[in-house]
Coordinates of C-alpha atoms in Angstrom, one line a residue:
M487 CA -4.4 3.6 63.6
K488 CA -1.6 5.7 62.1
K489 CA 0.2 2.6 60.9
V490 CA -3.1 1.3 59.3
K491 CA -3.6 4.6 57.4
I492 CA 0.0 4.4 56.1
L493 CA -0.5 0.8 55.0
L494 CA -3.7 1.7 53.2
A495 CA -2.0 4.6 51.5
L496 CA 0.8 2.3 50.3
V497 CA -1.7 -0.3 49.1
S498 CA -3.6 2.4 47.2
L499 CA -0.4 3.6 45.6
G500 CA 0.3 0.1 44.6
F501 CA -3.0 -0.2 42.8
V502 CA -2.4 3.2 41.0
A503 CA 1.0 1.9 39.9
C504 CA -0.4 -1.3 38.7
N505 CA -3.2 0.5 36.8
N506 CA -0.7 2.9 35.2
D507 CA 1.5 0.0 34.1
S508 CA -1.6 -1.8 32.6
E509 CA -2.7 1.4 30.7
T510 CA 0.8 1.7 29.3
T511 CA 0.9 -1.9 28.2
N512 CA -2.5 -1.5 26.6
D513 CA -1.4 1.6 24.8
N514 CA 1.6 -0.1 23.5
L515 CA -0.5 -3.1 22.4
A516 CA -2.9 -0.8 20.6
T517 CA -0.1 1.0 18.8
S518 CA 1.4 -2.3 17.8
E519 CA -1.9 -3.5 16.3
S520 CA -2.2 -0.2 14.5
V521 CA 1.2 -0.9 12.9
N522 CA -0.1 -4.3 11.8
S523 CA -3.1 -2.4 10.2
E524 CA -0.7 0.0 8.4
I525 CA 1.0 -3.1 6.8
V526 CA -2.5 -4.1 5.4
I527 CA -2.9 -0.6 3.8
E528 CA 0.6 -0.9 2.5
D529 CA -0.3 -4.2 0.7
V530 CA -3.4 -2.5 -0.8
E531 CA -1.3 0.5 -2.0
S532 CA 1.2 -1.8 -3.6
V533 CA -1.6 -3.3 -5.7
L534 CA -2.8 0.2 -6.7
D535 CA 0.7 1.1 -7.8
N536 CA 0.9 -1.9 -10.1
I537 CA -2.5 -1.1 -11.6
S538 CA -1.5 2.5 -12.1
I539 CA 1.8 1.9 -13.8
Y540 CA 0.9 -1.1 -16.0
S541 CA -2.2 0.6 -17.3
D542 CA 0.0 3.4 -18.6
A543 CA 0.6 4.2 -22.3
S544 CA 4.3 3.4 -21.7
F545 CA 3.2 -0.2 -21.5
G546 CA 1.1 -0.2 -24.6
V547 CA -2.2 1.0 -23.1
S548 CA -3.1 4.0 -25.2
S549 CA -5.5 5.6 -27.7
V550 CA -4.7 8.1 -30.4
S551 CA -8.1 9.6 -31.2
K552 CA -10.9 7.3 -30.3
T553 CA -12.3 4.9 -27.7
S554 CA -10.6 1.5 -27.8
T555 CA -11.5 -1.6 -25.7
F556 CA -9.1 -4.4 -25.4
G557 CA -10.4 -7.8 -26.3
K558 CA -10.0 -11.0 -24.3
G559 CA -6.7 -12.8 -24.6
D560 CA -4.5 -9.8 -25.5
H561 CA -3.4 -9.2 -21.9
R562 CA -4.5 -5.5 -21.9
G563 CA -1.4 -3.9 -23.2
E564 CA 2.1 -5.2 -23.4
S565 CA 2.9 -5.7 -19.7
Q566 CA 0.8 -8.8 -19.4
Y567 CA -0.2 -7.7 -16.0
F568 CA -4.0 -7.7 -16.5
N569 CA -5.9 -11.0 -16.8
D570 CA -8.9 -11.7 -18.9
C571 CA -11.3 -10.7 -16.1
V572 CA -10.3 -7.1 -16.6
D573 CA -11.8 -4.7 -19.2
V574 CA -9.7 -1.6 -20.0
T575 CA -11.1 1.2 -22.0
V576 CA -9.1 4.2 -23.2
E577 CA -10.8 7.4 -24.4
L578 CA -9.3 10.6 -25.7
V579 CA -11.7 13.6 -25.7
D580 CA -10.1 16.9 -26.7
E581 CA -7.0 17.1 -24.4
T582 CA -8.2 14.6 -21.8
L583 CA -7.2 11.0 -21.8
T584 CA -9.4 8.7 -19.6
T585 CA -8.5 5.1 -18.8
T586 CA -11.2 3.1 -17.2
I587 CA -10.3 -0.3 -15.7
V588 CA -13.1 -2.6 -14.7
F589 CA -12.4 -5.8 -12.6
N590 CA -15.2 -8.2 -13.3
G591 CA -16.2 -10.6 -10.5
E592 CA -13.5 -11.5 -8.1
C593 CA -10.6 -10.9 -10.5
E594 CA -7.1 -12.0 -9.5
D595 CA -3.9 -10.3 -10.7
H596 CA -0.8 -12.3 -11.4
D597 CA 0.2 -12.0 -7.7
G598 CA -3.0 -13.6 -6.5
N599 CA -4.6 -10.4 -5.2
V600 CA -8.4 -10.5 -5.5
I601 CA -9.8 -7.2 -7.0
T602 CA -13.4 -6.0 -7.7
G603 CA -14.7 -2.7 -8.8
T604 CA -13.6 0.2 -11.1
I605 CA -10.6 2.4 -11.3
T606 CA -10.6 5.6 -13.5
K607 CA -7.3 7.3 -14.5
V608 CA -7.4 10.8 -16.0
R609 CA -4.6 13.0 -17.4
S610 CA -4.3 15.9 -19.8
I611 CA -2.1 15.1 -22.8
S612 CA -0.9 18.7 -22.9
D613 CA 0.6 18.3 -19.4
A614 CA 4.3 18.1 -19.8
G615 CA 4.7 16.4 -16.4
K616 CA 2.0 13.8 -17.4
E617 CA 0.4 13.8 -14.0
R618 CA -2.4 11.2 -13.6
T619 CA -5.3 11.4 -11.2
I620 CA -6.9 8.1 -10.1
T621 CA -10.2 7.6 -8.5
F622 CA -12.0 4.4 -7.2
Q623 CA -15.6 3.2 -7.5
D624 CA -16.8 0.3 -5.4
L625 CA -13.2 -0.9 -5.3
S626 CA -12.2 -3.9 -3.1
I627 CA -8.7 -5.4 -2.9
N628 CA -8.4 -8.7 -1.0
G629 CA -11.7 -8.0 0.8
Y630 CA -10.9 -4.4 1.8
L631 CA -13.1 -1.6 0.5
V632 CA -10.9 1.2 -0.8
N633 CA -11.8 4.9 -1.0
G634 CA -9.9 8.0 -1.9
T635 CA -7.6 9.3 -4.6
Q636 CA -4.1 8.8 -6.0
T637 CA -2.1 11.1 -8.2
Y638 CA 1.3 10.2 -9.8
S639 CA 3.7 11.2 -12.5
Y640 CA 5.7 8.8 -14.5
V641 CA 9.1 9.2 -16.2
I642 CA 10.5 6.6 -18.6
A643 CA 14.1 7.2 -17.5
N644 CA 15.3 8.9 -14.3
V645 CA 18.8 9.9 -13.4
N646 CA 19.8 6.2 -13.2
G647 CA 18.2 5.5 -16.6
N648 CA 15.3 3.6 -14.9
P649 CA 11.6 4.0 -15.2
E650 CA 10.2 5.7 -12.1
F651 CA 7.0 7.2 -10.7
T652 CA 6.3 9.5 -7.8
S653 CA 2.8 9.3 -6.2
T654 CA 0.7 11.2 -3.7
I655 CA -2.0 9.1 -2.0
D656 CA -4.9 9.8 0.2
I657 CA -6.8 6.6 0.8
S658 CA -8.9 4.9 3.5
I659 CA -9.8 1.2 3.8
V660 CA -12.4 -0.5 5.8
T661 CA -11.1 -3.2 8.2
D662 CA -12.8 -5.4 10.8
E663 CA -11.6 -2.9 13.5
G664 CA -12.9 0.2 11.6
T665 CA -11.7 2.6 8.9
I666 CA -8.0 3.3 8.6
S667 CA -6.4 5.9 6.4
K668 CA -3.0 7.0 4.9
V669 CA -1.8 10.2 3.4
G670 CA 1.7 10.4 2.0
T671 CA 4.1 10.5 -0.9
K672 CA 6.5 7.9 -2.3
T673 CA 8.8 7.1 -5.2
V674 CA 8.9 3.7 -7.0
E675 CA 11.9 3.0 -9.2
I676 CA 12.0 0.0 -11.5
T677 CA 15.6 -1.1 -10.8
A678 CA 15.5 -4.2 -13.0
G679 CA 13.3 -5.2 -16.0
G680 CA 12.7 -1.6 -17.0
D681 CA 14.1 -2.3 -20.5
T682 CA 11.1 -4.6 -21.3
Y683 CA 7.4 -4.2 -21.4
S684 CA 6.8 -7.3 -19.3
C685 CA 5.8 -6.9 -15.6
F686 CA 7.2 -10.3 -14.7
D687 CA 10.9 -9.2 -14.7
D688 CA 10.5 -6.0 -12.8
E689 CA 12.2 -5.3 -9.5
K690 CA 10.9 -2.2 -7.6
T691 CA 12.7 0.0 -5.1
I692 CA 10.4 2.1 -2.9
T693 CA 11.1 5.2 -0.8
G694 CA 8.8 7.8 0.9
S695 CA 6.9 8.8 4.0
S696 CA 3.3 9.1 5.2
T697 CA 0.9 9.8 8.0
F698 CA -1.3 6.9 9.2
T699 CA -4.6 7.1 11.1
D700 CA -5.9 4.0 12.9
A701 CA -9.4 3.0 13.6
S702 CA -9.5 4.9 16.9
G703 CA -8.4 8.1 15.3
A704 CA -4.8 8.0 16.6
T705 CA -2.1 9.1 14.1
F706 CA 1.6 8.4 13.7
T707 CA 4.2 9.0 11.0
V708 CA 5.8 6.3 8.9
E709 CA 9.1 6.7 7.1
I710 CA 10.9 4.2 4.8
T711 CA 14.3 4.5 6.5
T712 CA 15.9 1.8 4.3
A713 CA 14.6 1.5 0.8
L714 CA 12.0 -1.3 0.4
V715 CA 12.8 -3.8 -2.4
K716 CA 10.3 -6.0 -4.2
P717 CA 12.4 -8.5 -6.2
V718 CA 11.6 -10.0 -9.5
D719 CA 9.1 -12.9 -9.3
C720 CA 8.2 -12.1 -5.6
R721 CA 4.8 -10.8 -4.7
F722 CA 6.1 -9.5 -1.4
I723 CA 8.6 -6.8 -0.3
A724 CA 11.7 -8.8 0.6
S725 CA 14.0 -6.2 2.2
G726 CA 14.0 -2.7 3.7
V727 CA 13.0 -1.0 6.9
K728 CA 10.1 1.2 7.9
T729 CA 10.1 3.3 11.0
Y730 CA 7.0 4.4 12.9
T731 CA 7.1 7.4 15.2
T732 CA 4.2 7.1 17.7
A733 CA 3.2 8.8 21.0
E734 CA 4.5 5.8 22.8
G735 CA 7.9 5.6 21.0
T736 CA 9.5 4.2 17.9
I737 CA 8.5 0.9 16.2
T738 CA 10.4 -0.6 13.3
V739 CA 9.4 -3.2 10.7
D740 CA 12.2 -5.0 8.9
Y741 CA 11.2 -6.9 5.7
G742 CA 14.3 -9.1 5.7
D743 CA 17.5 -9.9 3.9
G744 CA 16.0 -10.2 0.4
T745 CA 14.5 -13.7 0.8
C746 CA 11.1 -14.0 -0.9
D747 CA 8.6 -14.8 1.9
D748 CA 5.5 -13.4 3.5
V749 CA 7.2 -12.5 6.8
A750 CA 8.5 -9.2 8.3
T751 CA 9.8 -8.6 11.9
K752 CA 8.4 -5.9 14.1
T753 CA 10.4 -4.4 17.0
D754 CA 8.0 -2.5 19.4
V755 CA 8.8 0.4 21.7
E756 CA 10.0 -2.0 24.4
G757 CA 12.3 -3.9 22.2
N758 CA 10.1 -7.0 21.8
V759 CA 10.4 -8.7 18.4
T760 CA 7.4 -10.4 16.7
E761 CA 6.6 -11.6 13.2
I762 CA 4.1 -10.0 10.8
T763 CA 2.4 -11.8 8.0
L764 CA 2.3 -9.9 4.7
G765 CA -0.3 -10.0 2.0
R766 CA -3.1 -10.8 4.4
K767 CA -6.6 -11.1 3.0
R768 CA -9.7 -10.1 4.9
H769 CA -11.8 -13.0 6.1
H770 CA -15.6 -12.6 6.2

């Protein structure tokens, strides 16, 4: 009888061990999927960055003393970023400059991102730092509904002589798994093409950190540990590393050696390496 009890105890311990291993594996899988979701919100944020910067007065989108609406065919300023499906209105009232950007229908930008809804950008012309506050109304990017705010300040020439903007973002997007959100700051430097108005010759270098919350409410930190680079004529980030610090351990995402493609590699807490597809659109 004593031997039977010992055997049953060992079997029970075996089940407990198996269950614990299973829970750990499931936790790691859930965290890994959350990292994939963070990549989605990163793609959305990249589109917002482009809209913010290329709708700036530094790219020929401005108004001196009255409301002005750009007509079709003039590319909405001098960057040529905005297509004919976009209406941009700039209004100066007293000391407040308001830029309203309306994406009509399923409007595509030059990178193929599908955008609908309205973005409003407000700044005070008396503000020496020229900080802009951006809000969203019924905004959808690649099928993801976007809520929240973004503030940023833009300088024409940083210490390297390049255009640069620093932004603080607090956004959430609705995915098939639920609502995910991101709060953080980053700096985007135009390291090539900054001497022209055109958006087509711009290379961007990105640094920063943020806190991400997945659909279950779990949070982790994200830091760009090697600057991300989006080359000229590439819609994707082509190099750089992001490091995710989670309750289960550290996960890294490596965007590659500079080759323009839609693939990044993810190394999970156990050292397993898988591929991530960038620029994913939501399917309905």
